[in-house]
Tab-separated table of C-alpha atoms in Angstrom:
chain	number	residue	atom	x	y	z
A	1	UNK	CA	-60.990	-53.781	-11.363
A	2	UNK	CA	-62.749	-53.809	-7.964
A	3	UNK	CA	-66.391	-54.665	-8.738
A	4	UNK	CA	-68.607	-55.755	-11.657
A	5	UNK	CA	-70.498	-53.165	-13.697
A	6	UNK	CA	-74.103	-54.382	-13.612
A	7	UNK	CA	-76.685	-53.190	-16.109
A	8	UNK	CA	-79.447	-50.894	-14.944
A	9	UNK	CA	-77.464	-49.455	-12.047
A	10	UNK	CA	-78.106	-45.908	-13.271
A	11	UNK	CA	-81.856	-46.272	-12.691
A	12	UNK	CA	-81.387	-47.578	-9.145
A	13	UNK	CA	-78.623	-45.180	-8.169
A	14	UNK	CA	-78.808	-42.947	-5.074
A	15	UNK	CA	-76.297	-40.111	-4.688
A	16	UNK	CA	-74.553	-40.071	-1.309
A	17	UNK	CA	-72.368	-36.982	-1.775
A	18	UNK	CA	-70.770	-34.759	-4.395
A	19	UNK	CA	-67.930	-32.273	-3.928
A	20	UNK	CA	-64.962	-30.633	-5.654
A	21	UNK	CA	-61.265	-31.185	-4.990
A	22	UNK	CA	-58.699	-28.404	-5.427
A	23	UNK	CA	-55.049	-29.341	-5.077
A	24	UNK	CA	-51.627	-27.725	-5.424
A	25	UNK	CA	-52.966	-24.239	-6.092
A	26	UNK	CA	-49.498	-22.844	-5.306
A	27	UNK	CA	-50.578	-19.248	-4.872
A	28	UNK	CA	-47.116	-17.818	-5.282
A	29	UNK	CA	-45.329	-14.597	-4.397
A	30	UNK	CA	-43.076	-14.491	-7.454
A	31	UNK	CA	-40.906	-11.763	-5.874
A	32	UNK	CA	-40.110	-13.720	-2.710
A	33	UNK	CA	-36.334	-13.645	-1.966
A	34	UNK	CA	-36.183	-17.316	-0.961
A	35	UNK	CA	-37.432	-18.667	-4.278
A	36	UNK	CA	-34.823	-20.635	-6.205
A	37	UNK	CA	-35.868	-19.665	-9.742
A	38	UNK	CA	-32.209	-19.876	-10.779
A	39	UNK	CA	-32.573	-23.688	-10.743
A	40	UNK	CA	-34.977	-23.502	-13.673
A	41	UNK	CA	-32.571	-25.328	-15.968
A	42	UNK	CA	-32.562	-28.227	-13.491
A	43	UNK	CA	-36.321	-28.433	-12.931
A	44	UNK	CA	-39.304	-26.756	-14.571
A	45	UNK	CA	-40.937	-26.427	-11.141
A	46	UNK	CA	-38.317	-23.919	-9.955
A	47	UNK	CA	-39.827	-21.197	-12.131
A	48	UNK	CA	-42.727	-21.112	-14.572
A	49	UNK	CA	-43.577	-18.321	-17.030
A	50	UNK	CA	-47.244	-18.392	-15.931
A	51	UNK	CA	-46.837	-18.310	-12.171
A	52	UNK	CA	-47.074	-14.512	-11.780
A	53	UNK	CA	-50.765	-14.964	-12.684
A	54	UNK	CA	-51.573	-17.702	-10.144
A	55	UNK	CA	-54.045	-15.576	-8.170
A	56	UNK	CA	-56.086	-14.625	-11.243
A	57	UNK	CA	-56.050	-18.277	-12.324
A	58	UNK	CA	-57.324	-19.591	-8.995
A	59	UNK	CA	-60.070	-16.972	-8.795
A	60	UNK	CA	-61.235	-18.087	-12.258
A	61	UNK	CA	-61.375	-21.674	-10.967
A	62	UNK	CA	-63.516	-20.509	-8.044
A	63	UNK	CA	-65.833	-18.753	-10.499
A	64	UNK	CA	-66.238	-22.023	-12.418
A	65	UNK	CA	-67.200	-23.983	-9.298
A	66	UNK	CA	-69.654	-21.277	-8.247
A	67	UNK	CA	-71.297	-21.569	-11.660
A	68	UNK	CA	-71.833	-25.336	-11.578
A	69	UNK	CA	-75.514	-26.275	-11.329
A	70	UNK	CA	-74.819	-29.715	-9.887
A	71	UNK	CA	-72.603	-32.772	-10.159
A	72	UNK	CA	-72.213	-33.966	-13.769
A	73	UNK	CA	-72.946	-37.693	-13.305
A	74	UNK	CA	-75.677	-37.842	-10.664
A	75	UNK	CA	-77.011	-34.287	-10.803
A	76	UNK	CA	-76.639	-34.060	-7.030
A	77	UNK	CA	-75.913	-30.625	-5.560
A	78	UNK	CA	-72.276	-30.021	-4.695
A	79	UNK	CA	-71.815	-30.008	-0.929
A	80	UNK	CA	-68.333	-28.584	-0.413
A	81	UNK	CA	-64.834	-27.990	-1.776
A	82	UNK	CA	-61.724	-29.553	-0.243
A	83	UNK	CA	-58.123	-28.539	-0.889
A	84	UNK	CA	-55.426	-31.201	-0.663
A	85	UNK	CA	-52.423	-29.044	0.140
A	86	UNK	CA	-49.771	-26.772	-1.324
A	87	UNK	CA	-52.274	-23.965	-1.102
A	88	UNK	CA	-49.292	-21.604	-0.881
A	89	UNK	CA	-45.839	-21.889	-2.436
A	90	UNK	CA	-43.269	-20.362	-0.080
A	91	UNK	CA	-44.702	-20.841	3.439
A	92	UNK	CA	-45.275	-17.071	3.324
A	93	UNK	CA	-47.787	-15.036	5.353
A	94	UNK	CA	-48.638	-12.964	2.285
A	95	UNK	CA	-49.437	-16.087	0.258
A	96	UNK	CA	-51.536	-17.497	3.103
A	97	UNK	CA	-53.606	-14.317	3.127
A	98	UNK	CA	-54.054	-14.529	-0.667
A	99	UNK	CA	-55.202	-18.158	-0.445
A	100	UNK	CA	-57.674	-17.597	2.377
A	101	UNK	CA	-59.039	-14.414	0.773
A	102	UNK	CA	-59.440	-16.096	-2.630
A	103	UNK	CA	-61.365	-18.987	-1.104
A	104	UNK	CA	-63.499	-16.862	1.223
A	105	UNK	CA	-63.931	-13.756	-0.924
A	106	UNK	CA	-62.311	-10.356	-1.074
A	107	UNK	CA	-59.728	-8.206	-2.801
A	108	UNK	CA	-56.136	-9.380	-3.237
A	109	UNK	CA	-53.123	-7.409	-4.389
A	110	UNK	CA	-50.636	-10.153	-5.410
A	111	UNK	CA	-47.610	-8.003	-4.762
A	112	UNK	CA	-44.984	-7.750	-2.035
A	113	UNK	CA	-42.042	-5.405	-1.591
A	114	UNK	CA	-42.362	-2.167	-3.562
A	115	UNK	CA	-46.112	-1.364	-3.738
A	116	UNK	CA	-45.589	0.466	-7.045
A	117	UNK	CA	-43.377	-1.897	-9.011
A	118	UNK	CA	-42.495	-5.503	-9.737
A	119	UNK	CA	-39.066	-6.631	-8.446
A	120	UNK	CA	-38.532	-10.167	-9.678
A	121	UNK	CA	-36.782	-12.249	-12.288
A	122	UNK	CA	-39.029	-11.131	-15.150
A	123	UNK	CA	-37.490	-7.678	-15.374
A	124	UNK	CA	-33.961	-8.850	-14.592
A	125	UNK	CA	-32.671	-8.774	-18.161
A	126	UNK	CA	-31.566	-12.401	-17.787
A	127	UNK	CA	-32.180	-14.672	-20.765
A	128	UNK	CA	-32.998	-17.577	-18.436
A	129	UNK	CA	-36.468	-16.094	-17.815
A	130	UNK	CA	-39.217	-14.781	-20.066
A	131	UNK	CA	-38.862	-10.982	-20.069
A	132	UNK	CA	-42.390	-10.029	-21.203
A	133	UNK	CA	-41.857	-6.277	-21.518
A	134	UNK	CA	-38.319	-6.282	-22.913
A	135	UNK	CA	-37.037	-6.452	-26.466
A	136	UNK	CA	-34.403	-8.927	-25.232
A	137	UNK	CA	-34.586	-12.208	-27.139
A	138	UNK	CA	-34.627	-14.369	-24.030
A	139	UNK	CA	-34.750	-18.165	-24.098
A	140	UNK	CA	-38.565	-18.239	-23.973
A	141	UNK	CA	-39.042	-15.662	-26.711
A	142	UNK	CA	-36.763	-17.792	-28.870
A	143	UNK	CA	-39.466	-20.478	-28.510
A	144	UNK	CA	-42.280	-18.140	-29.503
A	145	UNK	CA	-43.280	-16.442	-26.246
A	146	UNK	CA	-44.668	-12.963	-26.938
A	147	UNK	CA	-43.703	-9.515	-25.812
A	148	UNK	CA	-46.603	-8.105	-23.762
A	149	UNK	CA	-46.358	-4.473	-22.761
A	150	UNK	CA	-47.868	-3.858	-19.326
A	151	UNK	CA	-47.745	-7.528	-18.258
A	152	UNK	CA	-45.847	-6.979	-14.999
A	153	UNK	CA	-48.014	-4.090	-13.813
A	154	UNK	CA	-51.090	-6.198	-14.573
A	155	UNK	CA	-49.655	-9.197	-12.702
A	156	UNK	CA	-49.388	-7.236	-9.430
A	157	UNK	CA	-52.697	-5.386	-9.819
A	158	UNK	CA	-55.642	-5.990	-7.481
A	159	UNK	CA	-57.736	-9.108	-8.109
A	160	UNK	CA	-61.282	-9.479	-6.805
A	161	UNK	CA	-62.456	-12.928	-5.687
A	162	UNK	CA	-66.141	-13.714	-5.170
A	163	UNK	CA	-65.134	-16.481	-2.784
A	164	UNK	CA	-66.612	-19.948	-2.905
A	165	UNK	CA	-70.361	-20.132	-2.413
A	166	UNK	CA	-69.862	-23.653	-0.995
A	167	UNK	CA	-68.386	-24.569	2.383
A	168	UNK	CA	-64.724	-25.512	2.026
A	169	UNK	CA	-62.172	-27.560	3.935
A	170	UNK	CA	-58.401	-27.242	3.991
A	171	UNK	CA	-55.559	-29.773	4.002
A	172	UNK	CA	-51.904	-28.838	4.497
A	173	UNK	CA	-49.027	-29.571	2.073
A	174	UNK	CA	-45.248	-29.399	2.239
A	175	UNK	CA	-45.110	-25.991	0.502
A	176	UNK	CA	-47.461	-24.680	3.180
A	177	UNK	CA	-45.316	-26.007	6.016
A	178	UNK	CA	-41.729	-25.637	4.796
A	179	UNK	CA	-39.707	-22.791	3.254
A	180	UNK	CA	-39.117	-23.767	-0.360
A	181	UNK	CA	-41.311	-26.782	0.293
A	182	UNK	CA	-38.281	-28.711	1.526
A	183	UNK	CA	-36.267	-26.943	4.261
A	184	UNK	CA	-36.582	-27.153	8.045
A	185	UNK	CA	-39.192	-24.705	9.266
A	186	UNK	CA	-38.331	-22.164	11.938
A	187	UNK	CA	-34.809	-21.627	10.621
A	188	UNK	CA	-33.621	-18.133	11.550
A	189	UNK	CA	-31.459	-17.633	8.472
A	190	UNK	CA	-34.226	-18.389	6.009
A	191	UNK	CA	-36.784	-16.371	7.982
A	192	UNK	CA	-34.506	-13.327	7.958
A	193	UNK	CA	-33.647	-13.759	4.293
A	194	UNK	CA	-37.342	-14.027	3.366
A	195	UNK	CA	-38.211	-10.560	4.690
A	196	UNK	CA	-34.922	-8.928	3.679
A	197	UNK	CA	-33.775	-6.734	0.846
A	198	UNK	CA	-31.653	-9.036	-1.309
A	199	UNK	CA	-32.700	-11.524	-3.985
A	200	UNK	CA	-30.495	-13.874	-6.011
A	201	UNK	CA	-31.606	-14.296	-9.618
A	202	UNK	CA	-28.682	-16.113	-11.205
A	203	UNK	CA	-26.592	-18.814	-9.516
A	204	UNK	CA	-23.847	-18.288	-12.085
A	205	UNK	CA	-22.827	-21.928	-12.493
A	206	UNK	CA	-24.688	-24.800	-14.109
A	207	UNK	CA	-22.644	-27.274	-12.067
A	208	UNK	CA	-23.546	-25.546	-8.821
A	209	UNK	CA	-27.202	-25.433	-9.838
A	210	UNK	CA	-27.076	-29.172	-10.467
A	211	UNK	CA	-25.526	-29.848	-7.055
A	212	UNK	CA	-28.106	-27.688	-5.292
A	213	UNK	CA	-31.046	-29.388	-6.987
A	214	UNK	CA	-29.643	-32.825	-6.213
A	215	UNK	CA	-29.673	-32.031	-2.488
A	216	UNK	CA	-33.375	-31.161	-2.747
A	217	UNK	CA	-34.216	-34.329	-4.667
A	218	UNK	CA	-32.408	-36.731	-2.374
A	219	UNK	CA	-33.193	-34.896	0.869
A	220	UNK	CA	-29.516	-34.798	1.838
A	221	UNK	CA	-29.620	-31.136	2.910
A	222	UNK	CA	-32.788	-30.764	5.009
A	223	UNK	CA	-31.509	-27.657	6.783
A	224	UNK	CA	-30.531	-26.020	3.505
A	225	UNK	CA	-26.903	-25.622	4.554
A	226	UNK	CA	-25.638	-25.775	0.967
A	227	UNK	CA	-28.180	-23.140	-0.028
A	228	UNK	CA	-27.132	-20.916	2.865
A	229	UNK	CA	-23.483	-21.268	1.923
A	230	UNK	CA	-24.261	-20.442	-1.704
A	231	UNK	CA	-26.379	-17.408	-0.776
A	232	UNK	CA	-23.686	-16.028	1.500
A	233	UNK	CA	-21.019	-16.488	-1.181
A	234	UNK	CA	-23.093	-14.555	-3.715
A	235	UNK	CA	-24.269	-11.733	-1.482
A	236	UNK	CA	-22.613	-9.076	-3.647
A	237	UNK	CA	-24.275	-10.426	-6.810
A	238	UNK	CA	-27.802	-10.187	-5.470
A	239	UNK	CA	-30.343	-7.634	-6.585
A	240	UNK	CA	-31.551	-5.083	-4.043
A	241	UNK	CA	-35.301	-5.424	-3.469
A	242	UNK	CA	-37.733	-3.791	-1.072
A	243	UNK	CA	-37.858	-5.623	2.288
A	244	UNK	CA	-41.309	-6.786	3.388
A	245	UNK	CA	-42.347	-8.409	6.696
A	246	UNK	CA	-45.399	-9.898	4.928
A	247	UNK	CA	-43.045	-12.438	3.350
A	248	UNK	CA	-42.230	-13.961	6.732
A	249	UNK	CA	-42.807	-17.708	7.100
A	250	UNK	CA	-45.845	-18.777	9.094
A	251	UNK	CA	-45.793	-21.369	11.860
A	252	UNK	CA	-48.308	-24.222	12.215
A	253	UNK	CA	-49.994	-22.207	14.972
A	254	UNK	CA	-50.286	-19.170	12.704
A	255	UNK	CA	-51.641	-21.350	9.896
A	256	UNK	CA	-54.372	-22.691	12.171
A	257	UNK	CA	-55.192	-19.283	13.678
A	258	UNK	CA	-55.589	-17.802	10.204
A	259	UNK	CA	-58.049	-20.525	9.189
A	260	UNK	CA	-60.040	-19.917	12.386
A	261	UNK	CA	-60.153	-16.131	11.880
A	262	UNK	CA	-63.654	-14.694	11.219
A	263	UNK	CA	-62.027	-12.627	8.470
A	264	UNK	CA	-61.705	-15.765	6.346
A	265	UNK	CA	-64.918	-17.575	7.257
A	266	UNK	CA	-66.534	-17.106	3.843
A	267	UNK	CA	-69.182	-19.773	3.246
A	268	UNK	CA	-67.830	-21.632	6.277
A	269	UNK	CA	-67.389	-23.684	8.245
A	270	UNK	CA	-65.440	-21.733	10.846
A	271	UNK	CA	-61.870	-23.057	10.695
A	272	UNK	CA	-62.489	-24.907	7.412
A	273	UNK	CA	-62.116	-28.215	9.203
A	274	UNK	CA	-59.706	-27.050	11.885
A	275	UNK	CA	-61.039	-26.396	15.389
A	276	UNK	CA	-59.883	-24.774	18.623
A	277	UNK	CA	-58.766	-28.246	19.700
A	278	UNK	CA	-56.511	-28.426	16.635
A	279	UNK	CA	-55.023	-25.084	17.660
A	280	UNK	CA	-54.517	-26.085	21.300
A	281	UNK	CA	-52.830	-29.345	20.278
A	282	UNK	CA	-51.130	-27.841	17.190
A	283	UNK	CA	-52.630	-30.786	15.324
A	284	UNK	CA	-53.303	-30.374	11.610
A	285	UNK	CA	-55.465	-33.435	10.942
A	286	UNK	CA	-59.183	-33.848	11.587
A	287	UNK	CA	-62.412	-35.611	10.592
A	288	UNK	CA	-65.613	-33.985	9.331
A	289	UNK	CA	-69.107	-35.097	8.431
A	290	UNK	CA	-69.628	-35.053	4.649
A	291	UNK	CA	-73.211	-36.363	4.578
A	292	UNK	CA	-75.470	-38.693	6.543
A	293	UNK	CA	-73.592	-41.677	5.129
A	294	UNK	CA	-70.067	-40.340	4.516
A	295	UNK	CA	-67.239	-38.963	6.666
A	296	UNK	CA	-64.126	-37.140	5.452
A	297	UNK	CA	-60.725	-37.507	7.107
A	298	UNK	CA	-58.054	-34.897	6.346
A	299	UNK	CA	-54.497	-36.020	7.141
A	300	UNK	CA	-51.298	-34.049	7.700
A	301	UNK	CA	-48.608	-35.849	5.684
A	302	UNK	CA	-46.028	-33.047	5.908
A	303	UNK	CA	-42.853	-33.261	7.951
A	304	UNK	CA	-41.023	-30.543	9.862
A	305	UNK	CA	-37.545	-32.013	9.476
A	306	UNK	CA	-36.918	-30.556	6.041
A	307	UNK	CA	-38.145	-33.030	3.427
A	308	UNK	CA	-40.663	-32.573	0.617
A	309	UNK	CA	-41.768	-36.194	0.872
A	310	UNK	CA	-44.628	-37.367	3.063
A	311	UNK	CA	-44.843	-39.012	6.450
A	312	UNK	CA	-47.556	-40.113	8.865
A	313	UNK	CA	-46.315	-40.281	12.434
A	314	UNK	CA	-47.290	-42.766	15.126
A	315	UNK	CA	-49.654	-40.426	16.991
A	316	UNK	CA	-51.579	-39.535	13.847
A	317	UNK	CA	-51.767	-43.160	12.814
A	318	UNK	CA	-53.224	-44.182	16.195
A	319	UNK	CA	-55.787	-41.392	15.885
A	320	UNK	CA	-56.622	-42.529	12.347
A	321	UNK	CA	-57.134	-46.130	13.457
A	322	UNK	CA	-59.535	-44.965	16.178
A	323	UNK	CA	-61.454	-42.799	13.713
A	324	UNK	CA	-61.791	-45.622	11.194
A	325	UNK	CA	-63.067	-47.999	13.868
A	326	UNK	CA	-65.561	-45.441	15.172
A	327	UNK	CA	-66.995	-44.756	11.735
A	328	UNK	CA	-67.122	-48.470	10.910
A	329	UNK	CA	-69.285	-49.080	13.956
A	330	UNK	CA	-71.644	-46.239	13.089
A	331	UNK	CA	-71.955	-47.496	9.507
A	332	UNK	CA	-70.364	-44.547	7.704
A	333	UNK	CA	-68.280	-44.674	4.564
A	334	UNK	CA	-64.937	-42.837	4.713
A	335	UNK	CA	-63.096	-40.646	2.214
A	336	UNK	CA	-59.476	-39.870	3.122
A	337	UNK	CA	-57.816	-36.643	1.981
A	338	UNK	CA	-54.108	-35.845	2.113
A	339	UNK	CA	-51.495	-33.912	0.216
A	340	UNK	CA	-49.042	-36.716	-0.494
A	341	UNK	CA	-49.794	-39.886	-2.434
A	342	UNK	CA	-48.998	-43.386	-1.212
A	343	UNK	CA	-45.930	-43.466	-3.481
A	344	UNK	CA	-44.629	-40.098	-2.231
A	345	UNK	CA	-45.005	-41.065	1.434
A	346	UNK	CA	-42.005	-43.366	1.939
A	347	UNK	CA	-42.482	-43.212	5.700
A	348	UNK	CA	-45.948	-44.698	6.211
A	349	UNK	CA	-47.536	-44.735	2.750
A	350	UNK	CA	-47.553	-48.509	2.346
A	351	UNK	CA	-48.849	-48.884	5.900
A	352	UNK	CA	-51.736	-46.535	5.117
A	353	UNK	CA	-52.671	-48.602	2.065
A	354	UNK	CA	-52.689	-51.722	4.229
A	355	UNK	CA	-54.741	-49.999	6.922
A	356	UNK	CA	-57.358	-48.833	4.436
A	357	UNK	CA	-57.552	-52.294	2.890
A	358	UNK	CA	-58.380	-53.703	6.332
A	359	UNK	CA	-61.193	-51.157	6.547
A	360	UNK	CA	-63.348	-51.644	3.430
A	361	UNK	CA	-65.628	-48.761	4.448
A	362	UNK	CA	-62.746	-46.556	3.221
A	363	UNK	CA	-63.836	-45.875	-0.357
A	364	UNK	CA	-61.079	-43.571	-1.633
A	365	UNK	CA	-57.799	-41.888	-0.757
A	366	UNK	CA	-57.838	-38.517	-2.560
A	367	UNK	CA	-54.589	-36.560	-2.845
A	368	UNK	CA	-52.234	-34.414	-4.956
A	369	UNK	CA	-48.527	-33.465	-4.631
A	370	UNK	CA	-47.297	-35.219	-7.779
A	371	UNK	CA	-49.017	-32.642	-10.035
A	372	UNK	CA	-50.318	-35.522	-12.159
A	373	UNK	CA	-53.717	-37.112	-12.687
A	374	UNK	CA	-53.547	-40.755	-11.629
A	375	UNK	CA	-56.212	-43.211	-10.482
A	376	UNK	CA	-55.091	-46.530	-9.025
A	377	UNK	CA	-57.129	-49.502	-7.741
A	378	UNK	CA	-55.936	-50.572	-4.287
A	379	UNK	CA	-57.819	-53.815	-3.751
A	380	UNK	CA	-60.698	-52.476	-1.668
A	381	UNK	CA	-60.469	-48.731	-2.368
A	382	UNK	CA	-59.408	-46.270	-5.072
A	383	UNK	CA	-56.481	-43.888	-4.844
A	384	UNK	CA	-57.382	-40.724	-6.764
A	385	UNK	CA	-54.544	-38.254	-7.405
A	386	UNK	CA	-55.284	-34.961	-9.136
A	387	UNK	CA	-52.944	-32.670	-11.053
A	388	UNK	CA	-51.967	-29.226	-9.780
A	389	UNK	CA	-53.431	-25.863	-10.648
A	390	UNK	CA	-50.033	-24.246	-11.199
A	391	UNK	CA	-48.938	-26.518	-14.060
A	392	UNK	CA	-50.979	-27.444	-17.110
A	393	UNK	CA	-53.668	-28.881	-17.276
A	394	UNK	CA	-54.830	-26.709	-14.329
A	395	UNK	CA	-57.943	-28.741	-13.572
A	396	UNK	CA	-60.004	-29.382	-10.461
A	397	UNK	CA	-61.935	-32.618	-9.894
A	398	UNK	CA	-65.588	-33.189	-9.069
A	399	UNK	CA	-66.052	-36.411	-7.080
A	400	UNK	CA	-69.436	-38.093	-6.611
A	401	UNK	CA	-70.288	-41.116	-4.468
A	402	UNK	CA	-73.398	-43.154	-5.279
A	403	UNK	CA	-75.060	-46.353	-4.067
A	404	UNK	CA	-76.065	-48.339	-7.144
A	405	UNK	CA	-78.706	-50.382	-5.311
A	406	UNK	CA	-77.169	-53.647	-6.555
A	407	UNK	CA	-74.459	-54.335	-4.008
A	408	UNK	CA	-71.980	-51.912	-5.577
A	409	UNK	CA	-70.969	-48.281	-5.115
A	410	UNK	CA	-69.722	-45.882	-7.777
A	411	UNK	CA	-67.237	-43.048	-7.518
A	412	UNK	CA	-67.423	-40.583	-10.403
A	413	UNK	CA	-64.405	-38.365	-11.057
A	414	UNK	CA	-64.851	-35.499	-13.508
A	415	UNK	CA	-62.191	-32.876	-14.229
A	416	UNK	CA	-63.243	-29.238	-14.713
A	417	UNK	CA	-61.478	-26.199	-16.127
A	418	UNK	CA	-61.473	-22.657	-14.818
A	419	UNK	CA	-64.002	-20.173	-16.179
A	420	UNK	CA	-61.326	-18.352	-18.207
A	421	UNK	CA	-61.946	-18.042	-21.973
A	422	UNK	CA	-60.128	-20.584	-24.101
A	423	UNK	CA	-59.001	-17.928	-26.551
A	424	UNK	CA	-56.205	-15.678	-25.272
A	425	UNK	CA	-55.875	-12.050	-26.364
A	426	UNK	CA	-52.421	-10.718	-25.475
A	427	UNK	CA	-53.778	-7.177	-25.236
A	428	UNK	CA	-56.474	-8.185	-22.722
A	429	UNK	CA	-54.842	-7.629	-19.326
A	430	UNK	CA	-58.093	-7.628	-17.388
A	431	UNK	CA	-58.526	-10.110	-14.542
A	432	UNK	CA	-60.354	-12.479	-16.902
A	433	UNK	CA	-57.790	-11.987	-19.654
A	434	UNK	CA	-54.944	-12.786	-17.269
A	435	UNK	CA	-56.675	-16.015	-16.210
A	436	UNK	CA	-56.875	-17.072	-19.862
A	437	UNK	CA	-53.224	-16.163	-20.363
A	438	UNK	CA	-52.344	-18.185	-17.246
A	439	UNK	CA	-53.664	-21.318	-18.966
A	440	UNK	CA	-52.011	-20.647	-22.315
A	441	UNK	CA	-48.602	-19.881	-20.834
A	442	UNK	CA	-48.753	-23.044	-18.724
A	443	UNK	CA	-49.526	-25.179	-21.792
A	444	UNK	CA	-46.501	-23.738	-23.606
A	445	UNK	CA	-44.092	-23.618	-20.652
A	446	UNK	CA	-40.675	-24.883	-21.810
A	447	UNK	CA	-39.577	-28.191	-20.251
A	448	UNK	CA	-42.965	-28.670	-18.591
A	449	UNK	CA	-43.901	-32.327	-18.263
A	450	UNK	CA	-46.403	-33.373	-20.917
A	451	UNK	CA	-47.665	-36.406	-18.988
A	452	UNK	CA	-49.392	-34.546	-16.146
A	453	UNK	CA	-52.858	-34.935	-17.678
A	454	UNK	CA	-52.538	-38.687	-17.168
A	455	UNK	CA	-54.204	-41.320	-19.322
A	456	UNK	CA	-57.966	-41.319	-20.068
A	457	UNK	CA	-58.572	-43.708	-17.158
A	458	UNK	CA	-56.982	-41.140	-14.823
A	459	UNK	CA	-59.444	-38.409	-15.702
A	460	UNK	CA	-63.222	-38.707	-16.216
A	461	UNK	CA	-64.212	-42.069	-14.771
A	462	UNK	CA	-66.755	-44.238	-13.038
A	463	UNK	CA	-64.951	-46.282	-10.375
A	464	UNK	CA	-66.847	-49.275	-9.018
A	465	UNK	CA	-66.562	-50.794	-5.539
A	466	UNK	CA	-68.222	-53.699	-3.780
A	467	UNK	CA	-70.494	-52.422	-1.060
A	468	UNK	CA	-68.912	-53.406	2.254
């Protein structure tokens, strides 16, 4: 759509960079009191039967990337990995530690609360959720989900991550910044509830569940007042769980400090894109050198006013304009990374598209959030959206940039699976076995959207551009 495909370009081609994109990992504390699993009937994203295995699944993805010998189209060595947000699920300090440890290497115990036992919806005896160790014929077992003895103990058992052998960079998403991915951060009620000893597992009314979910969808309750009212009214119906300060929400400052900690340096760089200047200014956007010819720009499209949709404020936009002009003058191509897509950024998304079109050295805007593979031509650049790693198909994307030597550039986008075996054995509860089960459960998750893989042109592609 954006440039002709000339014959012989493969023989003239020079690779400029190659890297891997992770997005929407959603490393999730499935026992967190603030989770609204009870809205499952309203949205499949409220609770998923596979999500207790998210840590094992992400570590298997890291193992796959570590095992790649080079980029599939050009053969160039991979230079780095970049995440495009929703690294965590509940804006929880425990989840942030799991994410940073998985990426940088180390041992993770994906458990909060009682160190000896699981305390979540999957041993609640409620038919709304898959009860893997119970004889109860819950709604998921009625659809063929198995009974797996020992599943819950395995899900909270220690996982060992080798860490990425490549440098990696981090981008923030709404689930990283906001409790529930959609409520005002810094709220005292939600912070106290997160670390406390009560958890609601059943809202008790389909009508009430519908009203609650509607407020999330339309953004009409950014402070979560309806949720607070509902939680207070059902205090006596909550399950007692073990309180845990590790479930506390983290602030932007704490998020940045954690990235800058030597504990999580891994293969580097220190800060994973963030610097001391980011910390001093509490600024979560930055630019980094990808290669001699290419620069990466990581944006912060989250908003602190309690909305899951994206926004780019005036200060960030002015900074972005200066960065684009600077890199134009020095002759560098630009790749832009963000969590939200243009369509999910009602406050500034269209303006960003226009800005990038006025700067043809911007080659691609690479993002996530929608949990769906989608590639869209934008006149002078490509918008590349990649599906999540919490929902099927659980793929990452290798992106390569090449100069074809004929006045055109090519972007190659190749999706890759985790290293987990394709065959699942329900009696294999090893770390590898759980990663395989993570994939199979996600494929079979009831009510999960079947369109997230996208069309063929949204997956493994060569995307042509005129050389600016």
